[in-house]
CSV table of C-alpha atoms in Angstrom, one decimal:
chain,number,residue,atom,x,y,z
A,1388,UNK,CA,-14.2,-13.5,-74.2
A,1389,UNK,CA,-10.9,-11.6,-74.9
A,1390,UNK,CA,-11.3,-8.0,-75.0
A,1391,UNK,CA,-9.2,-5.1,-75.9
A,1392,UNK,CA,-9.8,-1.5,-74.7
A,1393,UNK,CA,-11.3,-0.5,-77.6
A,1394,UNK,CA,-13.7,-3.1,-77.4
A,1395,UNK,CA,-14.3,-2.2,-73.5
A,1396,UNK,CA,-15.2,1.4,-74.6
A,1397,UNK,CA,-18.0,0.2,-76.8
A,1398,UNK,CA,-21.5,0.6,-75.2
A,1399,UNK,CA,-20.4,2.8,-72.3
A,1400,UNK,CA,-22.8,5.4,-71.6
A,1401,UNK,CA,-20.5,7.5,-69.7
A,1402,UNK,CA,-18.5,9.9,-72.0
A,1403,UNK,CA,-15.9,10.5,-69.3
A,1404,UNK,CA,-15.2,6.9,-69.2
A,1405,UNK,CA,-14.9,6.5,-73.1
A,1406,UNK,CA,-12.6,9.5,-72.9
A,1407,UNK,CA,-10.2,8.3,-70.2
A,1408,UNK,CA,-10.0,4.7,-72.2
A,1409,UNK,CA,-9.1,6.7,-75.3
A,1410,UNK,CA,-6.4,8.4,-73.3
A,1411,UNK,CA,-5.0,5.2,-72.1
A,1412,UNK,CA,-4.6,4.0,-75.8
A,1413,UNK,CA,-3.1,7.3,-77.0
A,1414,UNK,CA,-0.7,7.0,-74.4
A,1415,UNK,CA,0.4,3.6,-74.7
A,1416,UNK,CA,0.2,1.6,-78.1
A,1417,UNK,CA,0.9,-1.6,-76.0
A,1418,UNK,CA,-2.1,-0.9,-74.1
A,1419,UNK,CA,-4.3,-0.2,-77.0
A,1420,UNK,CA,-3.2,-3.5,-78.7
A,1421,UNK,CA,-3.1,-5.6,-75.6
A,1422,UNK,CA,-5.6,-8.3,-75.5
A,1423,UNK,CA,-7.1,-8.9,-71.9
A,1424,UNK,CA,-8.8,-12.3,-70.7
A,1425,UNK,CA,-11.6,-10.9,-68.7
A,1426,UNK,CA,-12.1,-13.7,-66.8
A,1427,UNK,CA,-11.1,-13.4,-63.1
A,1428,UNK,CA,-14.0,-13.3,-60.6
A,1429,UNK,CA,-12.9,-12.6,-57.0
A,1430,UNK,CA,-13.8,-15.4,-54.6
A,1431,UNK,CA,-16.2,-15.2,-51.6
A,1432,UNK,CA,-15.4,-11.9,-49.8
A,1433,UNK,CA,-13.3,-10.8,-52.5
A,1434,UNK,CA,-10.2,-12.4,-51.0
A,1435,UNK,CA,-8.4,-13.3,-54.3
A,1436,UNK,CA,-7.5,-11.8,-57.6
A,1437,UNK,CA,-5.6,-14.8,-59.0
A,1438,UNK,CA,-5.6,-16.0,-62.7
A,1439,UNK,CA,-4.5,-19.4,-63.2
A,1440,UNK,CA,-2.8,-20.7,-66.5
A,1441,UNK,CA,-0.4,-23.2,-68.1
A,1442,UNK,CA,2.7,-22.2,-70.1
A,1443,UNK,CA,4.1,-24.3,-72.7
A,1444,UNK,CA,7.9,-24.8,-71.9
A,1445,UNK,CA,8.9,-27.4,-74.5
A,1446,UNK,CA,6.8,-28.1,-77.6
A,1447,UNK,CA,6.1,-31.4,-79.0
A,1448,UNK,CA,8.5,-32.9,-81.7
A,1449,UNK,CA,7.7,-35.2,-84.5
A,1450,UNK,CA,10.1,-37.7,-86.4
A,1451,UNK,CA,10.5,-40.4,-89.0
A,1452,UNK,CA,10.5,-44.2,-88.2
A,1453,UNK,CA,11.3,-47.1,-90.2
A,1454,UNK,CA,9.3,-50.1,-90.6
A,1455,UNK,CA,8.6,-52.3,-87.7
A,1456,UNK,CA,10.3,-49.8,-85.2
A,1457,UNK,CA,8.6,-47.5,-82.6
A,1458,UNK,CA,8.8,-43.8,-82.2
A,1459,UNK,CA,10.7,-42.4,-79.2
A,1460,UNK,CA,8.4,-41.2,-76.7
A,1461,UNK,CA,8.6,-37.3,-76.3
A,1462,UNK,CA,6.0,-35.1,-74.7
A,1463,UNK,CA,5.3,-31.5,-74.8
A,1464,UNK,CA,6.2,-29.8,-71.2
A,1465,UNK,CA,4.0,-27.0,-69.8
A,1466,UNK,CA,4.2,-25.9,-66.2
A,1467,UNK,CA,1.2,-24.5,-64.1
A,1468,UNK,CA,1.4,-20.7,-63.2
A,1469,UNK,CA,-0.7,-18.1,-61.4
A,1470,UNK,CA,-0.7,-14.5,-61.6
A,1471,UNK,CA,-2.4,-12.0,-59.2
A,1472,UNK,CA,-4.2,-9.0,-60.7
A,1473,UNK,CA,-2.9,-5.7,-59.1
A,1474,UNK,CA,-4.9,-2.7,-58.5
A,1475,UNK,CA,-3.3,0.5,-59.2
A,1476,UNK,CA,-4.2,4.2,-60.4
A,1477,UNK,CA,-4.0,7.4,-58.6
A,1478,UNK,CA,-6.1,10.0,-56.8
A,1479,UNK,CA,-6.3,13.8,-57.2
A,1480,UNK,CA,-8.1,16.5,-55.0
A,1481,UNK,CA,-9.7,19.7,-56.0
A,1482,UNK,CA,-10.7,22.6,-53.7
A,1483,UNK,CA,-14.2,23.3,-53.8
A,1484,UNK,CA,-13.4,27.0,-54.6
A,1485,UNK,CA,-12.2,25.8,-57.9
A,1486,UNK,CA,-15.3,23.8,-58.1
A,1487,UNK,CA,-17.3,27.0,-57.9
A,1488,UNK,CA,-15.6,28.6,-60.9
A,1489,UNK,CA,-15.6,27.8,-64.7
A,1490,UNK,CA,-12.1,26.3,-64.3
A,1491,UNK,CA,-13.7,23.1,-62.5
A,1492,UNK,CA,-14.2,21.3,-65.8
A,1493,UNK,CA,-10.8,22.2,-67.2
A,1494,UNK,CA,-9.0,20.9,-63.9
A,1495,UNK,CA,-10.7,17.8,-63.8
A,1496,UNK,CA,-9.8,17.0,-67.4
A,1497,UNK,CA,-6.3,17.7,-66.7
A,1498,UNK,CA,-5.8,15.9,-63.5
A,1499,UNK,CA,-7.6,13.0,-65.4
A,1500,UNK,CA,-5.2,13.2,-68.2
A,1501,UNK,CA,-2.2,13.3,-65.8
A,1502,UNK,CA,-3.2,10.2,-63.9
A,1503,UNK,CA,-4.0,8.5,-67.1
A,1504,UNK,CA,-0.3,9.1,-68.0
A,1505,UNK,CA,1.0,8.0,-64.6
A,1506,UNK,CA,-0.8,4.8,-64.8
A,1507,UNK,CA,0.4,4.0,-68.2
A,1508,UNK,CA,3.8,4.6,-67.3
A,1509,UNK,CA,3.2,2.2,-64.2
A,1510,UNK,CA,1.8,-0.4,-66.3
A,1511,UNK,CA,4.6,-0.1,-68.9
A,1512,UNK,CA,7.0,-0.4,-66.2
A,1513,UNK,CA,5.7,-3.2,-64.5
A,1514,UNK,CA,5.1,-5.2,-67.8
A,1515,UNK,CA,8.9,-5.1,-68.1
A,1516,UNK,CA,10.1,-4.8,-64.4
A,1517,UNK,CA,7.4,-6.1,-62.2
A,1518,UNK,CA,8.3,-8.9,-59.7
A,1519,UNK,CA,5.4,-10.5,-57.7
A,1520,UNK,CA,8.2,-12.1,-55.4
A,1521,UNK,CA,9.3,-8.7,-54.5
A,1522,UNK,CA,5.9,-7.2,-53.9
A,1523,UNK,CA,6.6,-5.0,-57.0
A,1524,UNK,CA,3.3,-5.6,-59.3
A,1525,UNK,CA,2.9,-8.6,-61.2
A,1526,UNK,CA,5.8,-10.5,-62.9
A,1527,UNK,CA,6.9,-8.7,-66.1
A,1528,UNK,CA,8.9,-9.9,-68.8
A,1529,UNK,CA,12.4,-9.4,-67.3
A,1530,UNK,CA,11.6,-12.1,-64.6
A,1531,UNK,CA,9.6,-14.5,-67.0
A,1532,UNK,CA,12.3,-14.5,-69.8
A,1533,UNK,CA,15.3,-15.2,-67.4
A,1534,UNK,CA,16.9,-18.5,-68.5
A,1535,UNK,CA,14.5,-19.1,-71.5
A,1536,UNK,CA,15.3,-20.0,-74.9
A,1537,UNK,CA,14.2,-16.6,-76.2
A,1538,UNK,CA,16.6,-14.8,-73.8
A,1539,UNK,CA,19.5,-13.9,-76.1
A,1540,UNK,CA,22.6,-11.8,-75.7
A,1541,UNK,CA,23.8,-12.6,-72.4
A,1542,UNK,CA,27.4,-13.4,-72.8
A,1543,UNK,CA,28.3,-10.5,-75.3
A,1544,UNK,CA,27.3,-7.1,-76.1
A,1545,UNK,CA,26.9,-5.1,-79.5
A,1546,UNK,CA,28.1,-1.5,-79.3
A,1547,UNK,CA,25.8,1.2,-80.9
A,1548,UNK,CA,26.8,4.1,-78.7
A,1549,UNK,CA,28.0,6.4,-81.3
A,1550,UNK,CA,27.5,7.0,-85.2
A,1551,UNK,CA,31.1,5.4,-85.8
A,1552,UNK,CA,30.0,2.3,-84.0
A,1553,UNK,CA,26.8,2.2,-85.9
A,1554,UNK,CA,28.5,2.2,-89.0
A,1555,UNK,CA,30.8,-0.5,-87.9
A,1556,UNK,CA,28.3,-2.6,-86.1
A,1557,UNK,CA,25.0,-2.4,-87.7
A,1558,UNK,CA,25.4,-5.5,-89.9
A,1559,UNK,CA,26.5,-7.5,-86.9
A,1560,UNK,CA,23.4,-6.1,-84.9
A,1561,UNK,CA,20.9,-7.1,-87.7
A,1562,UNK,CA,22.1,-10.4,-87.9
A,1563,UNK,CA,21.6,-10.8,-84.2
A,1564,UNK,CA,18.5,-9.1,-84.3
A,1565,UNK,CA,17.1,-11.6,-87.2
A,1566,UNK,CA,18.3,-14.5,-85.3
A,1567,UNK,CA,16.7,-13.6,-82.1
A,1568,UNK,CA,13.3,-13.0,-84.0
A,1569,UNK,CA,13.7,-16.3,-85.5
A,1570,UNK,CA,13.5,-18.0,-82.2
A,1571,UNK,CA,9.7,-16.4,-81.4
A,1572,UNK,CA,6.6,-18.4,-82.4
A,1573,UNK,CA,5.6,-15.7,-84.8
A,1574,UNK,CA,6.3,-12.2,-85.7
A,1575,UNK,CA,6.3,-10.0,-82.8
A,1576,UNK,CA,3.8,-7.4,-82.4
A,1577,UNK,CA,6.2,-4.6,-81.2
A,1578,UNK,CA,10.1,-4.3,-80.7
A,1579,UNK,CA,10.2,-2.6,-77.3
A,1580,UNK,CA,12.6,-0.5,-75.5
A,1581,UNK,CA,13.7,2.8,-74.3
A,1582,UNK,CA,14.1,5.9,-76.4
A,1583,UNK,CA,17.9,5.6,-76.8
A,1584,UNK,CA,17.6,2.1,-78.2
A,1585,UNK,CA,14.6,2.7,-80.5
A,1586,UNK,CA,16.6,5.7,-82.0
A,1587,UNK,CA,19.7,3.3,-82.5
A,1588,UNK,CA,17.2,0.7,-84.2
A,1589,UNK,CA,15.8,3.5,-86.5
A,1590,UNK,CA,19.2,4.4,-87.5
A,1591,UNK,CA,20.3,0.9,-88.1
A,1592,UNK,CA,17.0,0.4,-90.2
A,1593,UNK,CA,17.8,3.5,-92.2
A,1594,UNK,CA,21.3,2.1,-93.1
A,1595,UNK,CA,20.1,-1.2,-94.2
A,1596,UNK,CA,16.8,0.2,-95.8
A,1597,UNK,CA,14.5,-1.5,-93.4
A,1598,UNK,CA,12.5,1.5,-91.8
A,1599,UNK,CA,9.0,1.6,-92.7
A,1600,UNK,CA,6.2,3.6,-91.4
A,1601,UNK,CA,2.4,3.1,-90.3
A,1602,UNK,CA,-0.5,4.7,-88.5
A,1603,UNK,CA,-2.2,3.7,-85.3
A,1604,UNK,CA,-5.8,4.0,-84.5
A,1605,UNK,CA,-5.2,7.8,-83.7
A,1606,UNK,CA,-3.5,8.6,-86.9
A,1607,UNK,CA,-0.2,8.7,-85.0
A,1608,UNK,CA,3.1,7.9,-87.1
A,1609,UNK,CA,4.5,4.7,-86.0
A,1610,UNK,CA,8.1,3.8,-87.3
A,1611,UNK,CA,8.9,0.1,-88.1
A,1612,UNK,CA,11.7,-2.3,-88.4
A,1613,UNK,CA,10.8,-4.3,-91.6
A,1614,UNK,CA,7.0,-3.9,-90.7
A,1615,UNK,CA,7.5,-4.6,-86.9
A,1616,UNK,CA,6.5,-1.5,-85.0
A,1617,UNK,CA,9.3,0.1,-82.8
A,1618,UNK,CA,7.7,1.1,-79.3
A,1619,UNK,CA,9.4,3.4,-76.9
A,1620,UNK,CA,8.1,2.6,-73.7
A,1621,UNK,CA,8.8,6.0,-72.3
A,1622,UNK,CA,9.7,7.0,-68.7
A,1623,UNK,CA,8.4,6.2,-65.2
A,1624,UNK,CA,8.1,8.4,-62.4
A,1625,UNK,CA,8.0,7.5,-58.9
A,1626,UNK,CA,8.9,9.1,-55.5
A,1627,UNK,CA,11.8,7.6,-53.5
A,1628,UNK,CA,12.7,9.3,-50.0
A,1629,UNK,CA,10.5,12.2,-51.0
A,1630,UNK,CA,12.3,12.9,-54.1
A,1631,UNK,CA,10.7,12.5,-57.6
A,1632,UNK,CA,12.6,10.2,-59.9
A,1633,UNK,CA,12.1,10.1,-63.6
A,1634,UNK,CA,13.8,7.1,-65.4
A,1635,UNK,CA,13.5,4.9,-68.6
A,1636,UNK,CA,10.9,2.2,-68.4
A,1637,UNK,CA,13.8,-0.1,-69.7
A,1638,UNK,CA,16.7,0.5,-67.7
A,1639,UNK,CA,20.5,1.8,-69.1
A,1640,UNK,CA,23.0,0.4,-66.7
A,1641,UNK,CA,26.3,-0.9,-66.1
A,1642,UNK,CA,26.8,-4.7,-66.3
A,1643,UNK,CA,29.3,-7.3,-66.0
A,1644,UNK,CA,29.8,-8.9,-69.4
A,1645,UNK,CA,32.5,-11.7,-70.0
A,1646,UNK,CA,34.3,-10.4,-66.9
A,1647,UNK,CA,34.5,-6.9,-68.1
A,1648,UNK,CA,32.5,-4.0,-66.6
A,1649,UNK,CA,30.5,-2.2,-69.6
A,1650,UNK,CA,28.3,0.9,-69.2
A,1651,UNK,CA,25.3,2.0,-71.1
A,1652,UNK,CA,23.9,-1.4,-71.7
A,1653,UNK,CA,20.1,-2.1,-72.3
A,1654,UNK,CA,17.6,-4.7,-73.7
A,1655,UNK,CA,15.2,-4.9,-76.3
A,1656,UNK,CA,11.7,-6.9,-75.7
A,1657,UNK,CA,9.7,-8.7,-78.3
A,1658,UNK,CA,6.1,-9.8,-77.3
A,1659,UNK,CA,3.7,-11.7,-79.5
A,1660,UNK,CA,0.6,-10.5,-78.5
A,1661,UNK,CA,-2.4,-13.0,-78.3
A,1662,UNK,CA,-4.6,-15.0,-75.9
A,1663,UNK,CA,-2.3,-18.0,-76.4
A,1664,UNK,CA,0.9,-15.9,-76.3
A,1665,UNK,CA,1.3,-12.6,-74.1
A,1666,UNK,CA,-1.8,-11.0,-73.1
A,1667,UNK,CA,-3.4,-9.0,-70.3
A,1668,UNK,CA,-5.5,-10.3,-67.7
A,1669,UNK,CA,-8.6,-8.0,-66.3
A,1670,UNK,CA,-11.7,-8.8,-64.0
A,1671,UNK,CA,-14.8,-10.5,-65.5
A,1672,UNK,CA,-17.4,-8.2,-67.0
A,1673,UNK,CA,-14.9,-6.1,-69.4
A,1674,UNK,CA,-14.6,-3.1,-67.1
A,1675,UNK,CA,-10.8,-2.7,-67.1
A,1676,UNK,CA,-10.4,0.9,-66.3
A,1677,UNK,CA,-12.7,2.9,-63.6
A,1678,UNK,CA,-12.9,6.4,-63.3
A,1679,UNK,CA,-14.4,8.4,-60.3
A,1680,UNK,CA,-15.1,11.9,-60.6
A,1681,UNK,CA,-15.1,14.6,-57.8
A,1682,UNK,CA,-18.6,15.5,-56.6
A,1683,UNK,CA,-18.7,19.3,-57.0
A,1684,UNK,CA,-22.0,19.5,-55.1
A,1685,UNK,CA,-21.2,17.4,-52.2
A,1686,UNK,CA,-20.0,18.4,-48.8
A,1687,UNK,CA,-16.7,18.8,-47.9
A,1688,UNK,CA,-13.9,21.4,-48.7
A,1689,UNK,CA,-11.6,19.0,-50.9
A,1690,UNK,CA,-13.2,16.9,-53.8
A,1691,UNK,CA,-11.3,14.0,-54.7
A,1692,UNK,CA,-11.3,12.1,-58.3
A,1693,UNK,CA,-9.6,8.7,-59.1
A,1694,UNK,CA,-8.5,6.7,-61.9
A,1695,UNK,CA,-8.2,2.9,-61.3
A,1696,UNK,CA,-7.0,-0.1,-63.2
A,1697,UNK,CA,-7.3,-3.7,-62.3
A,1698,UNK,CA,-4.9,-5.9,-64.3
A,1699,UNK,CA,-1.9,-8.3,-64.8
A,1700,UNK,CA,-0.2,-9.8,-67.8
A,1701,UNK,CA,0.3,-13.4,-68.6
A,1702,UNK,CA,3.0,-15.3,-70.9
A,1703,UNK,CA,1.4,-18.5,-72.0
A,1704,UNK,CA,4.5,-19.7,-74.3
A,1705,UNK,CA,8.0,-19.0,-73.6
A,1706,UNK,CA,8.5,-18.4,-77.4
A,1707,UNK,CA,5.7,-15.6,-77.3
A,1708,UNK,CA,8.0,-13.3,-76.2
A,1709,UNK,CA,11.9,-12.8,-76.2
A,1710,UNK,CA,14.5,-10.3,-74.9
A,1711,UNK,CA,17.8,-9.4,-76.7
A,1712,UNK,CA,20.4,-8.4,-74.1
A,1713,UNK,CA,23.3,-6.0,-73.6
A,1714,UNK,CA,22.9,-3.5,-76.4
A,1715,UNK,CA,25.3,-0.6,-75.7
A,1716,UNK,CA,23.5,2.9,-76.6
A,1717,UNK,CA,25.7,5.2,-74.6
């Protein structure tokens, strides 16, 4: 049965596991609202974590016909796809000297929160940029939506980089945004992007009188465009060549648009969450996130703890998510 993180938390006896799940939910509205199909059971010997599904590419059509005439045949088109669940998370170590002091509980709590934030940012990054073909997690929306009917704005760009350009172009952007949203098979659950783009959309919404507010499950204020929550996917931190890098989950980059090189371009993503649309996939049994606490009383000078998640995402209909490309934000 499809399950959310809030539902997975119900019935857990371990208070630490409950706290970690709440931390995941607090740190990512996407994870909080995402529905997981918890049905994957590893095969013999645990050799596979594959989820198979079909994606509707072309919906069925209907038409009128005259008396004594036949309908023209037309079939809905779907394709069979698979996604492999990925194991991700992190480990932290605490020296037993700390374990023997009153600071042990505080240190474990701090490290759990930091690993939760790191796992959340990795999940958000992979939801957008992941590529199974490149061995970079599961396929994200940037891969799944290329060439689809809901990939818009590929041949031009809209400049929102300055206050003057916002004033000049916000109506054009609103028209493009509404046209983009009309291609989806329902109102999107979020408009997702980086902090620069979300700030620009708020400015556009204020100018048009479409900026609204709501609260999430933890009382946090959420800005919305005409009732659709605006979601800043934050930053992703990794280590490349020994150097720690922090960059937006949704890239800001230089691209060639209509034969011109344009800097400061980014994209806006809009998923329709649901088990027949865009959803998560997890292992059978409802345990999406696992926590392994350090054993303060066990042997060894260094005590290890881990936070781990086994998941992926699936897009079951091309119109259940879309991307508006090439918005200039700087």
